[in-house]
XYZ file of C-alpha atoms in Angstrom:
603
model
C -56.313 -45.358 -33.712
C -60.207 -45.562 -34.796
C -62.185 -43.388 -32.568
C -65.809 -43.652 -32.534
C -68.022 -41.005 -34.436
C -71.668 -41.006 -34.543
C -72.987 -42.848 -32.120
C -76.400 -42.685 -30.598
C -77.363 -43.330 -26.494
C -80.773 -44.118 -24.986
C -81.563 -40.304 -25.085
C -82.425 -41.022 -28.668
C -85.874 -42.521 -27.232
C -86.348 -44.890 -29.415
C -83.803 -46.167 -31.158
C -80.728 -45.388 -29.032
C -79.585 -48.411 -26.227
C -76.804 -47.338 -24.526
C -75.874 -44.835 -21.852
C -73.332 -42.329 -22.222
C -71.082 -44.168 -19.322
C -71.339 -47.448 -21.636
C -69.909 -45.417 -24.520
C -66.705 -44.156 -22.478
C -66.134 -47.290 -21.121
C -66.323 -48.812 -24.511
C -63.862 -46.418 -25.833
C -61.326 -46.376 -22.584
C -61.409 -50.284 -22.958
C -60.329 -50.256 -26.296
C -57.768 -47.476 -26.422
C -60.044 -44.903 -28.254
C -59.701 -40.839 -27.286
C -62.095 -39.366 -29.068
C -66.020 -40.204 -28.945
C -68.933 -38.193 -30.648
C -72.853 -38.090 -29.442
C -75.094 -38.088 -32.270
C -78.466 -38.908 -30.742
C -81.404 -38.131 -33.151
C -82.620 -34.819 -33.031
C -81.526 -33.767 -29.917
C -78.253 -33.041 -27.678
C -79.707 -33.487 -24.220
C -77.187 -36.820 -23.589
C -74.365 -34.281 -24.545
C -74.077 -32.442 -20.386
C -73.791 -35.708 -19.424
C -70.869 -36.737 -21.774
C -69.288 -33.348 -20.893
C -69.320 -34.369 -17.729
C -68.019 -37.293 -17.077
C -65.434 -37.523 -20.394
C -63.065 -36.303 -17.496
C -63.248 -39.272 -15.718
C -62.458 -41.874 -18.199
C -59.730 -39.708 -20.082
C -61.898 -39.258 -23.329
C -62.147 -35.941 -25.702
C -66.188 -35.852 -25.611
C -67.639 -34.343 -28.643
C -71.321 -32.482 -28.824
C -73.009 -33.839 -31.731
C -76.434 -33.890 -33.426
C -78.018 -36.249 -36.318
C -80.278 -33.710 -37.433
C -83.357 -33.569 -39.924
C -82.839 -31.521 -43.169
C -85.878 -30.660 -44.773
C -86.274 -28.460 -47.731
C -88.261 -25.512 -46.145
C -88.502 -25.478 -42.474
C -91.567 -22.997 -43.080
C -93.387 -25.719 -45.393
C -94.707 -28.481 -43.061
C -93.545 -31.316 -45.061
C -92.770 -35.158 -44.122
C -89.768 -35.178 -46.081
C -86.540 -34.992 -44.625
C -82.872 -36.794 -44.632
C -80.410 -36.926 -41.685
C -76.826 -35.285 -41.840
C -75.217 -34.764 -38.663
C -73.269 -31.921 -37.015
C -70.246 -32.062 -34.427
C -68.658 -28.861 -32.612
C -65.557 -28.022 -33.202
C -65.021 -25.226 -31.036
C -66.384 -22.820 -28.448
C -68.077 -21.226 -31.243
C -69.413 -24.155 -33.053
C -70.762 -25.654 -29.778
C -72.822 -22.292 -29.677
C -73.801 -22.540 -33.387
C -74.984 -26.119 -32.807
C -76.861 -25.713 -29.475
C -78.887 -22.441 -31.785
C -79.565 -24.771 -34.740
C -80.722 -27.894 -32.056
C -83.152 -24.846 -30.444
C -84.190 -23.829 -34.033
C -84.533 -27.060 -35.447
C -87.241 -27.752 -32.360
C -89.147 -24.390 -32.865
C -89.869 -25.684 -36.088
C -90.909 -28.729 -35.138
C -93.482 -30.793 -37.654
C -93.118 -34.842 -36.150
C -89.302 -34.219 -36.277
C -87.106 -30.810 -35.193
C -85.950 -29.967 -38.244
C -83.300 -27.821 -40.307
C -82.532 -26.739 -43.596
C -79.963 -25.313 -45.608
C -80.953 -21.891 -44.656
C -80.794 -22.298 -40.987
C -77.152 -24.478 -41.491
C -76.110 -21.297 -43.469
C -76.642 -18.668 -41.462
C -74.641 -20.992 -38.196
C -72.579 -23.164 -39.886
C -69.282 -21.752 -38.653
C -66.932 -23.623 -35.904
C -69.118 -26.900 -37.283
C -68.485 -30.085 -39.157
C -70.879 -31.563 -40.834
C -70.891 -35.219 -42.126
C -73.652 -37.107 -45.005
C -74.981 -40.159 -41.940
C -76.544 -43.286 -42.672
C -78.733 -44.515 -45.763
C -80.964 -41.947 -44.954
C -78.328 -39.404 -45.568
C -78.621 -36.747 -48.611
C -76.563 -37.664 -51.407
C -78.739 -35.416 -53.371
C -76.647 -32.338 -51.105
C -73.375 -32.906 -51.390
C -72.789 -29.385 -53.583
C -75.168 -27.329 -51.382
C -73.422 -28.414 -47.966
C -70.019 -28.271 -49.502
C -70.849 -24.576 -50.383
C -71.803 -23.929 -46.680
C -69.449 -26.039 -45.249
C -66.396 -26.082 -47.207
C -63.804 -28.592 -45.919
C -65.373 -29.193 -42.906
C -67.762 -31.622 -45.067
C -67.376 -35.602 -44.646
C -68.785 -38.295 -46.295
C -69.268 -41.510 -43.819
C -68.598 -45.018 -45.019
C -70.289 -47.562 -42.721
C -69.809 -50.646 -41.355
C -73.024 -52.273 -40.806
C -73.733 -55.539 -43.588
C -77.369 -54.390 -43.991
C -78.577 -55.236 -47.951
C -78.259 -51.728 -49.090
C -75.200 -50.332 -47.140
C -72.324 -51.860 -49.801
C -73.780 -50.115 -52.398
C -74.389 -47.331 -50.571
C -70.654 -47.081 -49.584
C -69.788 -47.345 -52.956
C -72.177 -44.552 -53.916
C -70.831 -42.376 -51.262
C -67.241 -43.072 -52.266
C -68.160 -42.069 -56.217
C -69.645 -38.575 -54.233
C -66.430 -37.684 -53.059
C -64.265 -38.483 -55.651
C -66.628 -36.001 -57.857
C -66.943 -33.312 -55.749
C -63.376 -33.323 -53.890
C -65.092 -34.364 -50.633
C -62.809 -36.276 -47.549
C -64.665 -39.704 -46.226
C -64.290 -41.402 -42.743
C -65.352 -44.751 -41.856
C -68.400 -44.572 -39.371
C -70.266 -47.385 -37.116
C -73.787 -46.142 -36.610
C -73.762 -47.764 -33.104
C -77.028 -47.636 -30.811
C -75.799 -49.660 -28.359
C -71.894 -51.146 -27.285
C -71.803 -54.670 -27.630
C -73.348 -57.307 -29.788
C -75.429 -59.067 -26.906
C -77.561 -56.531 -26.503
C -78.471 -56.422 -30.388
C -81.184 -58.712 -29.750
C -82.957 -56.503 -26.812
C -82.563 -53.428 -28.937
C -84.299 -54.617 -31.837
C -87.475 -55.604 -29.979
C -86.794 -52.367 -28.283
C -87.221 -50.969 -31.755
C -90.211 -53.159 -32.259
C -88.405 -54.990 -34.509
C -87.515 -51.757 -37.275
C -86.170 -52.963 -40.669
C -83.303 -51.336 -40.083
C -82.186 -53.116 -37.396
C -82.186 -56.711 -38.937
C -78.339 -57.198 -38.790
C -76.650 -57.359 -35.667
C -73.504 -54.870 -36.095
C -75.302 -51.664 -35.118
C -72.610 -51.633 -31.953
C -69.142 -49.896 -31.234
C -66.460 -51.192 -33.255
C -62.915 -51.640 -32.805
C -60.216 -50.885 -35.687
C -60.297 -54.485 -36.308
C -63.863 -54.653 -36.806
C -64.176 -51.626 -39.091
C -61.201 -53.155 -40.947
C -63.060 -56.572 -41.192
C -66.574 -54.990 -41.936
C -64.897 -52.829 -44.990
C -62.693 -55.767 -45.813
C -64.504 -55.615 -49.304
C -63.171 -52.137 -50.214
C -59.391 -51.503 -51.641
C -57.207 -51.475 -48.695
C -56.355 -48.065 -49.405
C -59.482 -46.615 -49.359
C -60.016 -48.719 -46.091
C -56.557 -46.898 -44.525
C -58.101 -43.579 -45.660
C -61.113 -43.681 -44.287
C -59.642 -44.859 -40.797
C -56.906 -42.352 -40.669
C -59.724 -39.456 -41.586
C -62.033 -40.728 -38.689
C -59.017 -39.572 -36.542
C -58.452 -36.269 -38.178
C -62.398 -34.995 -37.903
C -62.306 -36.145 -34.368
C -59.073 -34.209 -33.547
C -60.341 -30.968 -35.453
C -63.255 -30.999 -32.252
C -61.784 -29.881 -29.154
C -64.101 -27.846 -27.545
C -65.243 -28.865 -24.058
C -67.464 -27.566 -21.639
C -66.234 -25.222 -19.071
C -67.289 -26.662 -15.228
C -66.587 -25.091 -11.948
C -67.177 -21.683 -13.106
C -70.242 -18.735 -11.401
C -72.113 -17.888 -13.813
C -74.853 -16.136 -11.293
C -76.635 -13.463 -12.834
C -75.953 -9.939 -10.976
C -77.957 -9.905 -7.250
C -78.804 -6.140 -7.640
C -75.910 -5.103 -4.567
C -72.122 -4.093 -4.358
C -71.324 -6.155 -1.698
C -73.753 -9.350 -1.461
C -71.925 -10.733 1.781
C -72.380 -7.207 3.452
C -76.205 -6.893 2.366
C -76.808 -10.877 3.709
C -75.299 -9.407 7.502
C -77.492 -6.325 7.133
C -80.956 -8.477 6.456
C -79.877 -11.325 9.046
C -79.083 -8.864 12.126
C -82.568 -6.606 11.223
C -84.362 -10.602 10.909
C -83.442 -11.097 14.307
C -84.517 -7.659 15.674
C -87.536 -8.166 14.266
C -87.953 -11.388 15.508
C -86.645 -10.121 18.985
C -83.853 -12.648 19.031
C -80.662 -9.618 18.945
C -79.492 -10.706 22.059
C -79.635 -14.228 21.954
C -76.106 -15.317 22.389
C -76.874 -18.878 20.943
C -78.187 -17.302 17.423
C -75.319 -14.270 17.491
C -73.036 -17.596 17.737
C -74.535 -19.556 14.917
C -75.385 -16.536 12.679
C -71.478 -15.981 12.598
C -70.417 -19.416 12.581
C -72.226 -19.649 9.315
C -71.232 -16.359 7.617
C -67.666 -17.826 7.625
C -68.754 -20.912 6.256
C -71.145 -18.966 3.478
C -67.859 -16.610 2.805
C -66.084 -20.269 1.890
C -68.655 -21.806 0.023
C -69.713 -18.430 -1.892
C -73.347 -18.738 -0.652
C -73.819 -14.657 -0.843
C -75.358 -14.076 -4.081
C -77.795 -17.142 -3.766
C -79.476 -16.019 -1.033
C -79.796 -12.286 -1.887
C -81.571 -13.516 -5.284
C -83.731 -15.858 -3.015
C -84.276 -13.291 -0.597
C -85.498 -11.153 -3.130
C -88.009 -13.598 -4.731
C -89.424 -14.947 -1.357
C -89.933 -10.821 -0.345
C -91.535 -10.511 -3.740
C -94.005 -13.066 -3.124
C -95.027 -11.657 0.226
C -95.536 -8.050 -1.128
C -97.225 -9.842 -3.931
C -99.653 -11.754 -1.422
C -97.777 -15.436 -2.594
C -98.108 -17.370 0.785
C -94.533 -19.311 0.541
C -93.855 -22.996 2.835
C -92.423 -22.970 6.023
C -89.242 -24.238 4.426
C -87.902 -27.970 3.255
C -85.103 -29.686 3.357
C -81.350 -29.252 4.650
C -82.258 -25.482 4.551
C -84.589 -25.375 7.449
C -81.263 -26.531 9.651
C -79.666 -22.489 8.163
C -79.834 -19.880 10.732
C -79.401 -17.282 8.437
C -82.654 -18.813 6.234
C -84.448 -18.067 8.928
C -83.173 -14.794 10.065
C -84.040 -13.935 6.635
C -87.212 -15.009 6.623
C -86.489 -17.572 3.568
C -87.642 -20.506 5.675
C -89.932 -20.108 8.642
C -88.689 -22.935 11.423
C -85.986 -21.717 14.002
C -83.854 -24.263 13.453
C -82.279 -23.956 16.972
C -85.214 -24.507 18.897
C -85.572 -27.608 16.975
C -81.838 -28.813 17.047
C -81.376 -28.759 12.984
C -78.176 -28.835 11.948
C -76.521 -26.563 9.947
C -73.656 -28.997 8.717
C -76.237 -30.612 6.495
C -76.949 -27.523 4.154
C -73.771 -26.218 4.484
C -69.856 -27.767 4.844
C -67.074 -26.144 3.767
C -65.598 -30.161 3.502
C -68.734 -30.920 0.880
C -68.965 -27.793 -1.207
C -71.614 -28.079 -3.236
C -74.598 -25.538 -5.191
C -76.569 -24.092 -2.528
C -80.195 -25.653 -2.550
C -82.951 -23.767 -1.205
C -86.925 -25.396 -2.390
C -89.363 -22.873 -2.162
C -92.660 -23.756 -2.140
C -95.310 -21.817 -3.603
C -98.710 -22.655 -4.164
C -99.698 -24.234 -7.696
C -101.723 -21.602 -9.295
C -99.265 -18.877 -8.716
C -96.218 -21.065 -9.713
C -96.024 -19.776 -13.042
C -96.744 -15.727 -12.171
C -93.508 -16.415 -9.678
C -91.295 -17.927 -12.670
C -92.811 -14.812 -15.026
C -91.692 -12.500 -12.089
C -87.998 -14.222 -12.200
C -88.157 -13.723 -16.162
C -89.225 -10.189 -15.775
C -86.340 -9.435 -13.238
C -83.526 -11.302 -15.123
C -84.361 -11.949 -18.553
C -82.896 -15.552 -19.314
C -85.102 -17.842 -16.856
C -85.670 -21.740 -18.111
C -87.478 -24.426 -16.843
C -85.550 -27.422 -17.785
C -86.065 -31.005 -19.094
C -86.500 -34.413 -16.808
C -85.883 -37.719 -17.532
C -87.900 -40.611 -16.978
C -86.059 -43.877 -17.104
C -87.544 -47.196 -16.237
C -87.942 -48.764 -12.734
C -88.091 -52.436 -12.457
C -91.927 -52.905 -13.185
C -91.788 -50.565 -16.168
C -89.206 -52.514 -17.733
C -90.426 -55.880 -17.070
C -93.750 -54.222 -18.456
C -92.277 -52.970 -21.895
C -89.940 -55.925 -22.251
C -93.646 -58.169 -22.318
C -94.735 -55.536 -24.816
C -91.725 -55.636 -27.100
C -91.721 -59.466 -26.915
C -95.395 -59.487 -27.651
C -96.602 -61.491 -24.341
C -100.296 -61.066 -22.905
C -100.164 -57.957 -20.628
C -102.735 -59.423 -18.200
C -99.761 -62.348 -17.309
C -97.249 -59.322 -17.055
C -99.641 -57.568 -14.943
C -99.735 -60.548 -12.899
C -96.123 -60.859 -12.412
C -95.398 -57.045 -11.513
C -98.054 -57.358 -8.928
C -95.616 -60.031 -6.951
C -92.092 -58.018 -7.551
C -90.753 -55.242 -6.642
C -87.790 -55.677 -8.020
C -86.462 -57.721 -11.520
C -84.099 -59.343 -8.322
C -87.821 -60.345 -7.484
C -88.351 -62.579 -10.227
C -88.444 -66.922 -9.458
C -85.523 -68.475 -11.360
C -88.226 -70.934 -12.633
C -90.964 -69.956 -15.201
C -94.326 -68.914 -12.936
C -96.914 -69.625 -15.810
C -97.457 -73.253 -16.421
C -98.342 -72.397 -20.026
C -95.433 -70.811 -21.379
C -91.888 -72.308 -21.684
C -89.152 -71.749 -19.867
C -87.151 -70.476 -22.617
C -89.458 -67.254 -23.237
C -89.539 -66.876 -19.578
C -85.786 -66.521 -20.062
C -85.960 -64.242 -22.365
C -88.538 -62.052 -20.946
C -86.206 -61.889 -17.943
C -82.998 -61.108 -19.869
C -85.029 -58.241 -21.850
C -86.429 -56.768 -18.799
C -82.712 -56.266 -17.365
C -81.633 -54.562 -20.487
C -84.516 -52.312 -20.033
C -83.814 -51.325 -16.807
C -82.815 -47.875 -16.290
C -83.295 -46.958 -19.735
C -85.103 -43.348 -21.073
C -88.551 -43.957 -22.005
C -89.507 -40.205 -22.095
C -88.737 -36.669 -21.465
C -90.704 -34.579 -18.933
C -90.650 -30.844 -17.420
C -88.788 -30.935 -14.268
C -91.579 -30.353 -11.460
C -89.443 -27.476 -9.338
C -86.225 -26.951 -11.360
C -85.756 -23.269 -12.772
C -81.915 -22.131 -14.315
C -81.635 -18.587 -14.246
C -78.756 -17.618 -17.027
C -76.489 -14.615 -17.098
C -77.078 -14.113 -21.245
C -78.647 -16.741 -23.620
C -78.793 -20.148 -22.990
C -76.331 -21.474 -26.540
C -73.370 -20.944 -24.608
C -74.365 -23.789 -22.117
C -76.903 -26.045 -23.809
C -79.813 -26.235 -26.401
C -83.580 -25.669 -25.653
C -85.310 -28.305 -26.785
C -89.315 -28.842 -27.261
C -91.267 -30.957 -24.626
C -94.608 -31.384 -25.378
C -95.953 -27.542 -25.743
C -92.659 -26.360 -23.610
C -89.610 -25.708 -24.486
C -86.719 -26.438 -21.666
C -83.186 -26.220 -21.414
C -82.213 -29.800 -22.701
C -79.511 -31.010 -20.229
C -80.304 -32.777 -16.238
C -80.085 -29.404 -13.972
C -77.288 -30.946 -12.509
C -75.279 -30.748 -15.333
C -76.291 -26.915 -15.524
C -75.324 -26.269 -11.965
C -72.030 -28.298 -12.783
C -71.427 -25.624 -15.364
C -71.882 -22.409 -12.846
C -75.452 -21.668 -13.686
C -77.844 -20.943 -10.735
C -80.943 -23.263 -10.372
C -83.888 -22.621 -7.802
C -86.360 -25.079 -7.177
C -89.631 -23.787 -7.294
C -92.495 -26.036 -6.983
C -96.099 -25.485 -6.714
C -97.919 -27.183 -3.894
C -101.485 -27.453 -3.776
C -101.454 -27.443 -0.055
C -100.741 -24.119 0.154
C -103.995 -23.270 -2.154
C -106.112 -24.972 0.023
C -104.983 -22.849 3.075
C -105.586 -19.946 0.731
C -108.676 -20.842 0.136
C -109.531 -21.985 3.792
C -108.271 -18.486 4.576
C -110.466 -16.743 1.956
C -113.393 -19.116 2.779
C -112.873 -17.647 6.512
C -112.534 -14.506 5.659
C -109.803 -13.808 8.585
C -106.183 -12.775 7.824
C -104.298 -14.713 9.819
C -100.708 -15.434 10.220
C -100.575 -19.605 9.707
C -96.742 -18.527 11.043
C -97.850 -17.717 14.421
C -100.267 -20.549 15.383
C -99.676 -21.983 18.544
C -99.097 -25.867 18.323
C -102.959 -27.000 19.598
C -104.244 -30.321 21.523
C -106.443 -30.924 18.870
C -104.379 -30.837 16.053
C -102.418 -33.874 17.721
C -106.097 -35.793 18.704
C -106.964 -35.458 15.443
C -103.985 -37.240 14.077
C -104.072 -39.889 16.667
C -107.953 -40.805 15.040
C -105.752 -41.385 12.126
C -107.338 -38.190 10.194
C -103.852 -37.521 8.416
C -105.585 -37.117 4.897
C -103.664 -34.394 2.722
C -100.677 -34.147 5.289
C -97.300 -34.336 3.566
C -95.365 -37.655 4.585
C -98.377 -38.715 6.999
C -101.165 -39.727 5.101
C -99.841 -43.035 3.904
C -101.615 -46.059 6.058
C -97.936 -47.181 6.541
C -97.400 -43.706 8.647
C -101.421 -43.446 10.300
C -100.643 -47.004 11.529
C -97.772 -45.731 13.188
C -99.434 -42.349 14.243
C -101.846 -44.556 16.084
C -99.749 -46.382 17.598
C -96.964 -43.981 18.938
C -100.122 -41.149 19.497
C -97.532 -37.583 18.850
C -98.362 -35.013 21.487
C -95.578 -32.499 19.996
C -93.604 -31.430 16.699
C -90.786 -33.688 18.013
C -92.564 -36.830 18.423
C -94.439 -36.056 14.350
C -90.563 -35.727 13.249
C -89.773 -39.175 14.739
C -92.560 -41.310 12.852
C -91.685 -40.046 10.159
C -87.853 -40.920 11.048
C -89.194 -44.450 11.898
C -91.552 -45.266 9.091
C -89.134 -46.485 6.848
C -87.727 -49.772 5.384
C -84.450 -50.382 7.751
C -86.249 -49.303 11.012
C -89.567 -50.916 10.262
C -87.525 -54.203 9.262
C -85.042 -54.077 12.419
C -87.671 -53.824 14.883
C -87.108 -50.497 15.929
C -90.872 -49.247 16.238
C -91.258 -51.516 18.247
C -88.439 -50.550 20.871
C -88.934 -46.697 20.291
C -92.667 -47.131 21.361
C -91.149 -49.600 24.838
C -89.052 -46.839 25.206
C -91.670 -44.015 25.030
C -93.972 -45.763 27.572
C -90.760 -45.790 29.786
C -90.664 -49.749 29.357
């Protein structure tokens, strides 16, 4: 059975169209096993594949179409693709160095060259790609490669590719070199062809519509022109180079680095029960309760480590005079976060619940943000590097939202932004859109197609970014896991954090609020030190926001929520936490406001 080799998903930017889940489908559908990414210069679709391969019963394989120049030293336009698959534990490694490498030498494409390939070649296979490839290599890469080099016949029916099969197939009969038939897909089916190549703003070598995953029968059709023999070859060695890769990614493992104590679950009890001396709250019965109804849950959900490295950090920053937040999130509901001083807000005076941070039924990565402010964001991540070694930020992906896509599909399909404009301003979703054509001036039919191209937009990658909080800690180098890959000036761990976490590797979320430099410099400006921890809750804090003055405030300073502060008129922490319950779609819609502020009046 054919199984599909080099193929490329949206995380190739620009030219790829499909999503990783499209590809397994595709290949569960139509009885494939084996699958190979091969996204254009970088491997960050390749956690995802890992991930969910599992789920549709397919062996994923970590690829890369790469850039081979002659001198990665030399800055030099010139380059031709080849691509790279992992065999093995040890070629995945290779691979993920060579992607990192490739980007350090980065000159408008990461790029490699025989050198590099050399010196990590092993546990790899490497194959010659599309009409771009480098027939002019074939003796260099079969001395560093051996018989782990391919040649790929394609299937596409673009003017040059016939030739170029037949080229490729006179390569390997001269220099003793095994060829596989390959469809360079960028996106599953034929009906989004269309989409894709306005996508690609209509690049030349998109002009034929077979750039999508094919079927034996279809490679057999598309290579119809070749001796059947050579067509039964070529099939039967796509098989073999996708059974020689193997390798997948280990998940469910702890891969925590060391917290610095023998026993992390004994050191959490010692710095909970000295929190609550300090905070005078040893004999409470309620928190004794909760503290060790939670230490059996941490015990099952292997919480320990976590918060001794978090404990650290957050003491760090107070000895270091780094105000931290209050606390955010499920956290602030942890009893032991706040015995710890990790989050400031006793979450049983509040009635938090634990359950939602927590649950030994919904085990998941523990997830504590910690807010610092902005300028010192980066002296706390230098700190973590300092103290550990291996500390990444890691990349973000920006896909398109509804308006986005309805505002590149009027690019791609070259419409007058001003009447896109127009039409985003009345939607907020593509569900949004009238059935009927609301310019007078342009046909129906474009209309359609605007429409129809917006859809297969939607969702798509149109950039990578630096996550705003997310920080992996490692316990060696990265290669094992994943690449790093260049963004911009920085240079991030290339897969979504939760693919990282998925794999056992421990991420904090660290995020720099400028909030807190403001009350630094409100502080400074005062020239008091006081504890912001210890203010009482005062009158005019709550008169204030009742004037509507919620400027700056996080979650209140919408006019949806000073409408609603105005309105309701908050007197305490309790009532604050119920706007901002209330101001939301379902409750606003249902009426609820309305009966919450009957209710509060005692109607």
């Amino acid at each position: 059975m054919f199984n599909s080799l080099h193929t490329h998903s949206h995380y190739s930017l620009r030219d790829g169209f499909q999503s990783v889940k499209d590809i397994l489908k595709f290949c569960k559908e139509n009885g494939q096993t084996s699958v190979a990414l091969t996204d254009h210069g970088t491997m960050s679709g390749c956690g995802e594949g890992f991930r969910y391969c599992k789920e549709y019963g397919i062996n994923f394989i970590a690829g890369c179409e790469h850039y081979l120049t002659a001198d990665v030293t030399i800055k030099d336009k010139k380059y031709q693709h080849i691509i790279l698959y992992a065999m093995n534990k040890t070629g995945y490694r290779n691979l993920n160095i060579i992607t990192t490498e490739a980007h350090k030498r980065f000159y408008i494409k990461p790029r490699v060259d025989l050198e590099l390939l050399s010196q990590y070649n092993e546990g790899i296979i490497c194959t010659t790609a599309c009409l771009a490839g480098c027939q002019d290599k074939i003796a260099s890469l079969k001395a560093i490669f051996g018989d782990r080099l391919y040649i790929e016949i394609h299937t596409n029916t673009l003017t040059d590719q016939r030739e170029a099969n037949l080229q490729w197939l006179r390569l390997a009969d001269k220099y003793d070199v095994p060829f596989y038939a390959a469809c360079d897909s960028h996106y599953t089916t034929t009906d989004s062809a269309d989409a894709h190549r306005a996508w690609s703003f209509g690049g030349e070598a998109y002009l034929v519509e077979d750039f999508y995953m094919h079927t034996e029968e279809q490679v057999r059709e598309a290579l119809k022109y070749l001796p059947q023999d050579v067509v039964d070859i070529s099939i039967a060695n796509t098989v073999v180079a996708a059974e020689r890769c193997s390798y997948q990614v280990p998940f469910g493992e702890n891969h925590y680095p060391k917290s610095g104590v023998e026993d992390s679950k004994l050191e959490v009890r010692r710095r909970v029960w000295q929190g609550l001396k300090d905070k005078g709250l040893d004999k409470n019965e309620e928190h004794i309760k909760q503290i060790r109804h939670e230490i059996e849950v941490f015990e099952k959900v292997d919480y320990f480590d976590y918060f001794i490295i978090v404990g650290n950090l957050i003491g760090w920053c107070h000895d270091n005079g780094i105000r931290t937040g209050v606390g955010r999130g499920s956290v602030v509901g942890c009893d032991i976060a706040f015995a710890m001083d990790i989050t400031k807000v006793d979450p049983l005076k509040h009635g938090l619940v634990f359950e939602r941070f927590a649950h030994t039924e919904r085990v998941s990565p523990a997830d504590v943000d910690i807010d610092v402010p902005k300028k010192d964001r980066q002296t706390v991540i230098q700190h973590l590097r300092d103290k550990y070694g291996e500390v990444y930020q890691v990349i973000t992906f920006l896909r398109m939202a509804n308006k986005s896509a309805l505002k590149r599909a009027g690019q791609t399909r070259n419409f007058d932004h001003n009447m896109i404009d127009d039409l985003c301003s009345k939607i907020n979703d593509l569900d949004d859109l009238p059935e009927q054509c609301p310019w007078p001036d342009i046909m129906q039919e474009e209309y359609e197609i605007l429409v129809s191209t917006a859809y297969h937009y939607k969702d798509k990658l149109q950039a990578f970014g630096t996550h705003a909080s997310a920080v992996v800690i490692l316990d060696t180098d990265p290669y094992d896991y994943c690449a790093v890959e260049r963004v911009k000036e920085t240079y991030n761990l290339n897969y979504d954090y939760k693919d990282l976490e998925a794999m056992g590797l421990l991420k904090l979320d660290i995020l720099g609020l400028e909030t807190l430099d403001v009350l630094d410099e409100c502080l400074k400006n005062i020239g008091e030190d006081i504890d912001l921890n210890r203010l009482p809750e005062a009158d005019e804090c709550y008169k204030l926001l009742c004037k509507g003055n919620t400027g700056g405030i996080f979650q209140l300073e919408s006019n949806l929520m000073g409408g609603l502060i105005k309105r309701i008129r908050p007197q305490s922490i309790e009532d604050l936490t119920h706007i901002v319950a209330l101001g939301r779609p379902a409750p606003l819609q249902a009426g609820i406001v309305d009966e919450f502020i009957d209710g509060k009046k005692g109607k």
